[in-house]
């Protein structure tokens, strides 16, 4: 039985993280060799994607100067931070990751998209600051088209607005995103919240009733944790931990909603996915601790899974 295509895609992405040039091409070729040879359907799409990866790695390694603004995806999901200049986007990236990045009390400190990996509940998620989206971006003002291109490939958006600023600033940024036809799950971070009053937050919420508002201050750890939680919900992913001989691996796997015990088994290893006999579950999808389930059992966020061989 071949590995489910979703699992294969996740595995492939994981194996390509951080690989460039010849290494990347070699890994892609190895993946292609493992891919079932269907002409149509999801496996054929995967084959197409992998083949295009080879071409893209070649183009990248041949590029003499690297001024493209492509952002390499890493982690389980890619979340874009979008908003007017000077609202504190870079500061949030800095507070949540290891990167060193310029922040400044003036607009357009950041000139190109900046990715940063952050760990949320044990899973790596990529945040990307999209700088300088201004009115007219859709007509390529301020290099807007390329920036919108980066946004288009993200999984979800965190709009950022200063908690105490005029909501009109963000409204014009959001209008550009809408004009570009980009519609993704989104929340609104009310930034620099330590400088704001509660009624500022209420005003922002009233201005954007369709977005959940999360007040964030980089000097308030509790607000940063609430921000992480909001980002995790945006990914729509579920976390499952593996259990072996009564011990639970603290590092969870991130899976698409609807994933089954079979996906988990294939995630561990191809052979295990093909031959395992069932699983035991602790957590939200179990009726009782250690419930015995079959291959098709759907796991839920927070489950611990022991694959039985
Ligand atoms: N008081 C306070 N100041 C903040 C906070 N976050 C950022 N700042 C300040 O806001 C200013 C702008 O921060 P940046 O992180 O550079 O903002 P940005 O949105 O990345 O700005 P551009 O890249 O220029 O668009 C800096 O002076 C920061 O120190 C916060 O939570 N509280
Ligand atoms: Mg910045």
mmCIF file of C-alpha atoms and ligand atoms in Angstrom:
data_model
loop_
_atom_site.group_PDB
_atom_site.id
_atom_site.type_symbol
_atom_site.label_atom_id
_atom_site.label_comp_id
_atom_site.label_asym_id
_atom_site.label_seq_id
_atom_site.Cartn_x
_atom_site.Cartn_y
_atom_site.Cartn_z
ATOM 1 C CA UNK A 1 0.000 0.000 0.000
ATOM 2 C CA UNK A 2 1.587 3.343 -0.989
ATOM 3 C CA UNK A 3 2.017 6.093 1.548
ATOM 4 C CA UNK A 4 -0.955 8.535 1.574
ATOM 5 C CA UNK A 5 -0.074 11.452 -0.713
ATOM 6 C CA UNK A 6 -0.612 14.034 2.047
ATOM 7 C CA UNK A 7 1.871 12.246 4.240
ATOM 8 C CA UNK A 8 4.322 11.986 1.374
ATOM 9 C CA UNK A 9 4.054 15.728 0.724
ATOM 10 C CA UNK A 10 4.723 16.540 4.373
ATOM 11 C CA UNK A 11 7.641 14.151 4.505
ATOM 12 C CA UNK A 12 9.087 15.582 1.285
ATOM 13 C CA UNK A 13 8.904 19.140 2.604
ATOM 14 C CA UNK A 14 10.570 18.060 5.820
ATOM 15 C CA UNK A 15 13.413 16.357 3.967
ATOM 16 C CA UNK A 16 14.019 19.422 1.786
ATOM 17 C CA UNK A 17 14.244 21.925 4.639
ATOM 18 C CA UNK A 18 17.589 23.697 4.608
ATOM 19 C CA UNK A 19 18.898 21.830 1.539
ATOM 20 C CA UNK A 20 20.182 23.890 -1.360
ATOM 21 C CA UNK A 21 21.890 23.361 -4.713
ATOM 22 C CA UNK A 22 23.235 19.915 -5.444
ATOM 23 C CA UNK A 23 22.070 18.503 -2.084
ATOM 24 C CA UNK A 24 18.532 19.609 -2.802
ATOM 25 C CA UNK A 25 18.525 18.107 -6.285
ATOM 26 C CA UNK A 26 19.842 14.810 -4.899
ATOM 27 C CA UNK A 27 17.117 14.700 -2.224
ATOM 28 C CA UNK A 28 14.420 15.537 -4.784
ATOM 29 C CA UNK A 29 15.622 12.714 -7.012
ATOM 30 C CA UNK A 30 15.525 10.298 -4.073
ATOM 31 C CA UNK A 31 11.964 11.390 -3.330
ATOM 32 C CA UNK A 32 10.960 10.982 -6.964
ATOM 33 C CA UNK A 33 12.281 7.424 -6.891
ATOM 34 C CA UNK A 34 10.083 6.644 -3.869
ATOM 35 C CA UNK A 35 6.951 8.171 -5.362
ATOM 36 C CA UNK A 36 4.317 5.753 -6.716
ATOM 37 C CA UNK A 37 4.240 6.015 -10.480
ATOM 38 C CA UNK A 38 0.641 7.147 -11.094
ATOM 39 C CA UNK A 39 -0.039 9.276 -14.161
ATOM 40 C CA UNK A 40 -2.948 11.193 -12.695
ATOM 41 C CA UNK A 41 -4.192 12.477 -9.368
ATOM 42 C CA UNK A 42 -2.342 13.693 -6.294
ATOM 43 C CA UNK A 43 0.773 11.572 -6.866
ATOM 44 C CA UNK A 44 1.163 12.957 -10.370
ATOM 45 C CA UNK A 45 0.842 16.471 -8.904
ATOM 46 C CA UNK A 46 3.539 15.667 -6.382
ATOM 47 C CA UNK A 47 5.771 14.435 -9.198
ATOM 48 C CA UNK A 48 5.209 17.691 -11.074
ATOM 49 C CA UNK A 49 6.011 19.724 -7.973
ATOM 50 C CA UNK A 50 9.217 17.768 -7.291
ATOM 51 C CA UNK A 51 10.346 18.066 -10.904
ATOM 52 C CA UNK A 52 9.821 21.831 -10.766
ATOM 53 C CA UNK A 53 11.867 21.904 -7.546
ATOM 54 C CA UNK A 54 14.846 20.521 -9.474
ATOM 55 C CA UNK A 55 14.546 23.230 -12.099
ATOM 56 C CA UNK A 56 14.151 25.951 -9.456
ATOM 57 C CA UNK A 57 17.181 24.819 -7.449
ATOM 58 C CA UNK A 58 19.255 24.933 -10.638
ATOM 59 C CA UNK A 59 18.056 28.439 -11.427
ATOM 60 C CA UNK A 60 18.797 29.553 -7.865
ATOM 61 C CA UNK A 61 22.317 28.159 -7.825
ATOM 62 C CA UNK A 62 23.084 29.739 -11.192
ATOM 63 C CA UNK A 63 21.833 33.175 -10.171
ATOM 64 C CA UNK A 64 24.747 35.593 -10.048
ATOM 65 C CA UNK A 65 23.126 38.045 -7.700
ATOM 66 C CA UNK A 66 20.322 37.174 -5.378
ATOM 67 C CA UNK A 67 17.876 40.009 -5.469
ATOM 68 C CA UNK A 68 14.744 37.971 -5.839
ATOM 69 C CA UNK A 69 12.390 38.287 -2.923
ATOM 70 C CA UNK A 70 11.352 34.679 -2.870
ATOM 71 C CA UNK A 71 11.030 33.349 0.663
ATOM 72 C CA UNK A 72 11.930 29.721 1.170
ATOM 73 C CA UNK A 73 9.265 27.924 3.140
ATOM 74 C CA UNK A 74 10.354 26.258 6.332
ATOM 75 C CA UNK A 75 8.463 24.724 9.213
ATOM 76 C CA UNK A 76 4.938 23.391 9.363
ATOM 77 C CA UNK A 77 3.240 26.588 8.148
ATOM 78 C CA UNK A 78 4.042 30.014 6.795
ATOM 79 C CA UNK A 79 2.294 33.008 8.358
ATOM 80 C CA UNK A 80 2.679 36.517 6.942
ATOM 81 C CA UNK A 81 2.796 39.659 9.100
ATOM 82 C CA UNK A 82 1.240 42.499 7.156
ATOM 83 C CA UNK A 83 0.585 46.079 8.148
ATOM 84 C CA UNK A 84 1.544 49.720 7.864
ATOM 85 C CA UNK A 85 5.173 50.732 8.495
ATOM 86 C CA UNK A 86 6.545 51.201 11.989
ATOM 87 C CA UNK A 87 3.886 49.208 13.824
ATOM 88 C CA UNK A 88 6.341 46.731 15.348
ATOM 89 C CA UNK A 89 6.330 43.779 12.927
ATOM 90 C CA UNK A 90 10.101 43.272 13.112
ATOM 91 C CA UNK A 91 9.999 43.605 16.887
ATOM 92 C CA UNK A 92 7.520 40.719 17.110
ATOM 93 C CA UNK A 93 9.751 38.543 14.909
ATOM 94 C CA UNK A 94 12.669 39.417 17.136
ATOM 95 C CA UNK A 95 10.753 38.617 20.311
ATOM 96 C CA UNK A 96 9.636 35.214 19.009
ATOM 97 C CA UNK A 97 12.736 33.914 17.240
ATOM 98 C CA UNK A 98 16.505 33.857 17.247
ATOM 99 C CA UNK A 99 16.944 36.258 14.361
ATOM 100 C CA UNK A 100 18.774 39.550 14.579
ATOM 101 C CA UNK A 101 16.812 42.092 12.648
ATOM 102 C CA UNK A 102 16.793 45.844 12.330
ATOM 103 C CA UNK A 103 13.982 47.612 14.128
ATOM 104 C CA UNK A 104 13.653 51.353 14.216
ATOM 105 C CA UNK A 105 11.450 54.209 15.170
ATOM 106 C CA UNK A 106 10.905 55.228 11.574
ATOM 107 C CA UNK A 107 8.949 53.766 8.659
ATOM 108 C CA UNK A 108 10.380 51.282 6.144
ATOM 109 C CA UNK A 109 13.127 49.947 8.403
ATOM 110 C CA UNK A 110 12.505 46.625 6.710
ATOM 111 C CA UNK A 111 12.764 46.629 2.937
ATOM 112 C CA UNK A 112 12.315 43.018 1.935
ATOM 113 C CA UNK A 113 10.345 40.102 3.366
ATOM 114 C CA UNK A 114 12.073 38.649 6.419
ATOM 115 C CA UNK A 115 11.407 35.052 7.475
ATOM 116 C CA UNK A 116 11.857 33.890 11.052
ATOM 117 C CA UNK A 117 11.254 30.458 12.533
ATOM 118 C CA UNK A 118 9.415 30.329 15.802
ATOM 119 C CA UNK A 119 8.484 27.335 17.936
ATOM 120 C CA UNK A 120 4.846 27.110 18.926
ATOM 121 C CA UNK A 121 3.891 24.296 21.258
ATOM 122 C CA UNK A 122 6.944 22.385 20.014
ATOM 123 C CA UNK A 123 6.242 22.874 16.289
ATOM 124 C CA UNK A 124 8.305 25.171 14.056
ATOM 125 C CA UNK A 125 6.226 27.805 12.267
ATOM 126 C CA UNK A 126 7.636 30.365 9.854
ATOM 127 C CA UNK A 127 6.660 33.990 10.341
ATOM 128 C CA UNK A 128 7.357 36.337 7.429
ATOM 129 C CA UNK A 129 7.358 40.115 7.778
ATOM 130 C CA UNK A 130 5.978 41.643 4.604
ATOM 131 C CA UNK A 131 7.280 45.201 4.615
ATOM 132 C CA UNK A 132 6.084 48.361 2.976
ATOM 133 C CA UNK A 133 2.772 47.360 1.409
ATOM 134 C CA UNK A 134 1.429 50.766 0.436
ATOM 135 C CA UNK A 135 -1.536 52.116 -1.416
ATOM 136 C CA UNK A 136 -1.059 51.265 -5.081
ATOM 137 C CA UNK A 137 0.864 48.047 -4.308
ATOM 138 C CA UNK A 138 -1.380 46.127 -6.681
ATOM 139 C CA UNK A 139 -0.139 48.445 -9.463
ATOM 140 C CA UNK A 140 3.398 47.626 -8.334
ATOM 141 C CA UNK A 141 3.931 50.822 -6.368
ATOM 142 C CA UNK A 142 6.809 50.290 -3.935
ATOM 143 C CA UNK A 143 7.583 46.957 -5.600
ATOM 144 C CA UNK A 144 4.182 45.893 -4.335
ATOM 145 C CA UNK A 145 3.515 43.144 -6.814
ATOM 146 C CA UNK A 146 6.468 41.041 -5.681
ATOM 147 C CA UNK A 147 5.514 41.581 -2.043
ATOM 148 C CA UNK A 148 1.947 40.513 -2.748
ATOM 149 C CA UNK A 149 3.417 37.453 -4.478
ATOM 150 C CA UNK A 150 5.107 36.450 -1.230
ATOM 151 C CA UNK A 151 1.860 36.995 0.617
ATOM 152 C CA UNK A 152 -0.004 34.841 -1.883
ATOM 153 C CA UNK A 153 2.068 31.802 -1.003
ATOM 154 C CA UNK A 154 1.569 32.176 2.763
ATOM 155 C CA UNK A 155 -0.913 29.964 4.602
ATOM 156 C CA UNK A 156 -2.455 32.743 6.672
ATOM 157 C CA UNK A 157 -2.112 36.415 7.562
ATOM 158 C CA UNK A 158 -1.561 38.325 10.777
ATOM 159 C CA UNK A 159 -2.556 41.915 10.090
ATOM 160 C CA UNK A 160 -0.634 44.271 12.345
ATOM 161 C CA UNK A 161 -1.832 47.705 13.422
ATOM 162 C CA UNK A 162 -0.670 49.954 16.215
ATOM 163 C CA UNK A 163 -3.248 49.661 18.941
ATOM 164 C CA UNK A 164 -3.415 53.436 19.362
ATOM 165 C CA UNK A 165 -3.284 54.406 15.696
ATOM 166 C CA UNK A 166 -5.929 55.379 13.188
ATOM 167 C CA UNK A 167 -7.512 52.177 11.784
ATOM 168 C CA UNK A 168 -7.542 53.844 8.354
ATOM 169 C CA UNK A 169 -3.817 53.003 7.986
ATOM 170 C CA UNK A 170 -4.464 49.305 8.097
ATOM 171 C CA UNK A 171 -7.637 49.618 6.090
ATOM 172 C CA UNK A 172 -5.703 50.871 3.063
ATOM 173 C CA UNK A 173 -3.160 48.047 3.372
ATOM 174 C CA UNK A 174 -5.949 45.525 3.632
ATOM 175 C CA UNK A 175 -7.656 47.039 0.600
ATOM 176 C CA UNK A 176 -4.524 46.294 -1.470
ATOM 177 C CA UNK A 177 -4.543 42.692 -0.305
ATOM 178 C CA UNK A 178 -8.204 42.360 -1.248
ATOM 179 C CA UNK A 179 -7.584 44.051 -4.611
ATOM 180 C CA UNK A 180 -4.897 41.489 -5.295
ATOM 181 C CA UNK A 181 -7.513 38.776 -4.758
ATOM 182 C CA UNK A 182 -5.767 37.371 -1.694
ATOM 183 C CA UNK A 183 -8.136 35.903 0.861
ATOM 184 C CA UNK A 184 -6.671 33.841 3.686
ATOM 185 C CA UNK A 185 -7.436 33.031 7.300
ATOM 186 C CA UNK A 186 -6.427 36.107 9.287
ATOM 187 C CA UNK A 187 -6.286 37.750 12.706
ATOM 188 C CA UNK A 188 -5.429 41.276 13.765
ATOM 189 C CA UNK A 189 -2.532 41.952 16.117
ATOM 190 C CA UNK A 190 -3.003 45.226 17.997
ATOM 191 C CA UNK A 191 0.677 46.033 18.375
ATOM 192 C CA UNK A 192 2.561 48.167 20.896
ATOM 193 C CA UNK A 193 -0.342 47.440 23.204
ATOM 194 C CA UNK A 194 1.616 48.731 26.211
ATOM 195 C CA UNK A 195 1.224 52.219 24.751
ATOM 196 C CA UNK A 196 -2.519 51.860 24.298
ATOM 197 C CA UNK A 197 -5.642 52.153 26.410
ATOM 198 C CA UNK A 198 -8.374 49.486 26.513
ATOM 199 C CA UNK A 199 -10.674 51.701 24.446
ATOM 200 C CA UNK A 200 -8.037 51.777 21.647
ATOM 201 C CA UNK A 201 -8.368 48.013 21.367
ATOM 202 C CA UNK A 202 -12.162 48.300 21.319
ATOM 203 C CA UNK A 203 -11.978 50.896 18.552
ATOM 204 C CA UNK A 204 -9.739 48.649 16.469
ATOM 205 C CA UNK A 205 -12.081 45.709 16.977
ATOM 206 C CA UNK A 206 -15.034 47.860 15.928
ATOM 207 C CA UNK A 207 -13.166 48.944 12.794
ATOM 208 C CA UNK A 208 -12.427 45.324 11.818
ATOM 209 C CA UNK A 209 -15.354 43.295 13.148
ATOM 210 C CA UNK A 210 -14.472 40.294 10.971
ATOM 211 C CA UNK A 211 -11.003 39.831 12.517
ATOM 212 C CA UNK A 212 -10.144 38.532 15.996
ATOM 213 C CA UNK A 213 -8.027 41.169 17.730
ATOM 214 C CA UNK A 214 -4.990 40.013 19.717
ATOM 215 C CA UNK A 215 -3.284 42.779 21.718
ATOM 216 C CA UNK A 216 0.513 42.319 21.590
ATOM 217 C CA UNK A 217 3.352 44.051 23.350
ATOM 218 C CA UNK A 218 6.889 42.774 22.953
ATOM 219 C CA UNK A 219 7.548 43.601 26.607
ATOM 220 C CA UNK A 220 4.641 41.489 27.854
ATOM 221 C CA UNK A 221 5.326 37.749 27.708
ATOM 222 C CA UNK A 222 1.679 36.839 28.357
ATOM 223 C CA UNK A 223 0.612 38.818 25.286
ATOM 224 C CA UNK A 224 3.318 37.123 23.210
ATOM 225 C CA UNK A 225 1.977 33.744 24.334
ATOM 226 C CA UNK A 226 -1.540 34.773 23.307
ATOM 227 C CA UNK A 227 -0.070 35.803 19.953
ATOM 228 C CA UNK A 228 1.580 32.379 19.536
ATOM 229 C CA UNK A 229 -1.714 30.667 20.367
ATOM 230 C CA UNK A 230 -3.544 32.795 17.793
ATOM 231 C CA UNK A 231 -0.920 31.968 15.152
ATOM 232 C CA UNK A 232 -1.262 28.274 15.926
ATOM 233 C CA UNK A 233 -5.037 28.409 15.484
ATOM 234 C CA UNK A 234 -4.475 30.173 12.164
ATOM 235 C CA UNK A 235 -2.365 27.310 10.836
ATOM 236 C CA UNK A 236 -5.346 24.996 11.236
ATOM 237 C CA UNK A 237 -2.890 22.170 11.961
ATOM 238 C CA UNK A 238 -3.177 19.563 14.681
ATOM 239 C CA UNK A 239 -0.442 18.352 17.037
ATOM 240 C CA UNK A 240 0.045 14.718 17.895
ATOM 241 C CA UNK A 241 2.752 13.196 20.097
ATOM 242 C CA UNK A 242 4.226 9.769 19.636
ATOM 243 C CA UNK A 243 4.221 7.349 22.515
ATOM 244 C CA UNK A 244 6.621 4.417 22.737
ATOM 245 C CA UNK A 245 6.845 1.998 25.685
ATOM 246 C CA UNK A 246 4.960 4.408 27.920
ATOM 247 C CA UNK A 247 7.217 7.358 27.084
ATOM 248 C CA UNK A 248 5.862 10.338 25.152
ATOM 249 C CA UNK A 249 8.103 12.170 22.702
ATOM 250 C CA UNK A 250 7.909 15.828 23.787
ATOM 251 C CA UNK A 251 8.311 17.047 20.201
ATOM 252 C CA UNK A 252 4.899 16.793 18.487
ATOM 253 C CA UNK A 253 4.195 16.141 14.815
ATOM 254 C CA UNK A 254 2.118 18.710 12.974
ATOM 255 C CA UNK A 255 -0.547 17.145 10.770
ATOM 256 C CA UNK A 256 -3.343 18.364 8.574
ATOM 257 C CA UNK A 257 -6.788 18.161 10.166
ATOM 258 C CA UNK A 258 -8.441 14.876 9.324
ATOM 259 C CA UNK A 259 -5.152 12.972 9.579
ATOM 260 C CA UNK A 260 -5.505 9.348 10.599
ATOM 261 C CA UNK A 261 -3.476 6.875 12.582
ATOM 262 C CA UNK A 262 -2.227 5.618 9.219
ATOM 263 C CA UNK A 263 -0.770 9.065 8.411
ATOM 264 C CA UNK A 264 1.028 9.010 11.752
ATOM 265 C CA UNK A 265 2.486 5.557 11.067
ATOM 266 C CA UNK A 266 3.699 6.564 7.599
ATOM 267 C CA UNK A 267 5.169 9.692 9.082
ATOM 268 C CA UNK A 268 7.378 7.506 11.290
ATOM 269 C CA UNK A 269 8.453 5.199 8.491
ATOM 270 C CA UNK A 270 7.256 3.858 5.188
ATOM 271 C CA UNK A 271 7.534 0.229 6.323
ATOM 272 C CA UNK A 272 5.708 0.889 9.570
ATOM 273 C CA UNK A 273 2.943 2.644 7.659
ATOM 274 C CA UNK A 274 2.549 -0.377 5.411
ATOM 275 C CA UNK A 275 2.596 -3.069 8.089
ATOM 276 C CA UNK A 276 1.392 -1.693 11.448
ATOM 277 C CA UNK A 277 -1.646 -3.353 12.989
ATOM 278 C CA UNK A 278 -3.326 -0.509 14.868
ATOM 279 C CA UNK A 279 -2.717 2.028 17.595
ATOM 280 C CA UNK A 280 -3.524 3.070 21.110
ATOM 281 C CA UNK A 281 -4.714 6.602 21.773
ATOM 282 C CA UNK A 282 -4.617 8.919 24.768
ATOM 283 C CA UNK A 283 -6.292 12.304 24.456
ATOM 284 C CA UNK A 284 -9.216 14.079 22.812
ATOM 285 C CA UNK A 285 -9.942 11.451 20.139
ATOM 286 C CA UNK A 286 -9.920 8.546 22.613
ATOM 287 C CA UNK A 287 -13.052 7.465 24.438
ATOM 288 C CA UNK A 288 -10.792 6.278 27.280
ATOM 289 C CA UNK A 289 -7.039 6.270 27.919
ATOM 290 C CA UNK A 290 -5.171 3.801 25.772
ATOM 291 C CA UNK A 291 -8.149 3.006 23.530
ATOM 292 C CA UNK A 292 -7.250 0.526 20.812
ATOM 293 C CA UNK A 293 -8.064 1.840 17.308
ATOM 294 C CA UNK A 294 -7.578 0.854 13.664
ATOM 295 C CA UNK A 295 -5.738 2.480 10.750
ATOM 296 C CA UNK A 296 -8.593 4.787 9.763
ATOM 297 C CA UNK A 297 -9.091 6.346 13.185
ATOM 298 C CA UNK A 298 -8.859 10.158 12.842
ATOM 299 C CA UNK A 299 -6.535 11.769 15.371
ATOM 300 C CA UNK A 300 -7.207 15.122 17.060
ATOM 301 C CA UNK A 301 -5.070 17.985 18.322
ATOM 302 C CA UNK A 302 -3.502 16.938 21.621
ATOM 303 C CA UNK A 303 -3.598 13.176 21.057
ATOM 304 C CA UNK A 304 -0.792 10.851 22.095
ATOM 305 C CA UNK A 305 -0.500 7.902 19.709
ATOM 306 C CA UNK A 306 1.226 4.575 20.189
ATOM 307 C CA UNK A 307 1.590 2.692 16.931
ATOM 308 C CA UNK A 308 1.258 -1.062 17.401
ATOM 309 C CA UNK A 309 3.434 -3.280 15.226
HETATM 310 N N1 LIG B 1 6.372 50.430 23.380
HETATM 311 C C1 LIG B 1 6.522 49.523 22.413
HETATM 312 N N2 LIG B 1 7.263 49.840 21.323
HETATM 313 C C2 LIG B 1 7.395 48.911 20.342
HETATM 314 C C3 LIG B 1 6.787 47.628 20.447
HETATM 315 N N3 LIG B 1 7.086 46.934 19.324
HETATM 316 C C4 LIG B 1 7.842 47.748 18.565
HETATM 317 N N4 LIG B 1 8.041 48.938 19.167
HETATM 318 C C5 LIG B 1 8.801 50.088 18.640
HETATM 319 O O1 LIG B 1 8.202 50.476 17.425
HETATM 320 C C6 LIG B 1 9.190 50.929 16.495
HETATM 321 C C7 LIG B 1 9.012 50.202 15.175
HETATM 322 O O2 LIG B 1 9.321 48.847 15.360
HETATM 323 P P1 LIG B 1 9.667 47.854 14.154
HETATM 324 O O3 LIG B 1 9.643 46.493 14.754
HETATM 325 O O4 LIG B 1 10.878 48.296 13.433
HETATM 326 O O5 LIG B 1 8.377 48.070 13.241
HETATM 327 P P2 LIG B 1 8.090 47.507 11.758
HETATM 328 O O6 LIG B 1 6.620 47.341 11.647
HETATM 329 O O7 LIG B 1 8.928 46.303 11.492
HETATM 330 O O8 LIG B 1 8.547 48.747 10.894
HETATM 331 P P3 LIG B 1 9.012 48.807 9.356
HETATM 332 O O9 LIG B 1 9.853 47.619 9.074
HETATM 333 O O10 LIG B 1 9.768 50.082 9.336
HETATM 334 O O11 LIG B 1 7.752 48.875 8.575
HETATM 335 C C8 LIG B 1 10.532 50.658 17.161
HETATM 336 O O12 LIG B 1 10.999 51.887 17.712
HETATM 337 C C9 LIG B 1 10.207 49.682 18.254
HETATM 338 O O13 LIG B 1 11.071 49.780 19.368
HETATM 339 C C10 LIG B 1 6.008 47.329 21.626
HETATM 340 O O14 LIG B 1 5.428 46.253 21.805
HETATM 341 N N5 LIG B 1 5.914 48.315 22.569
HETATM 342 MG MG1 LIG B 2 10.292 45.984 10.085
#
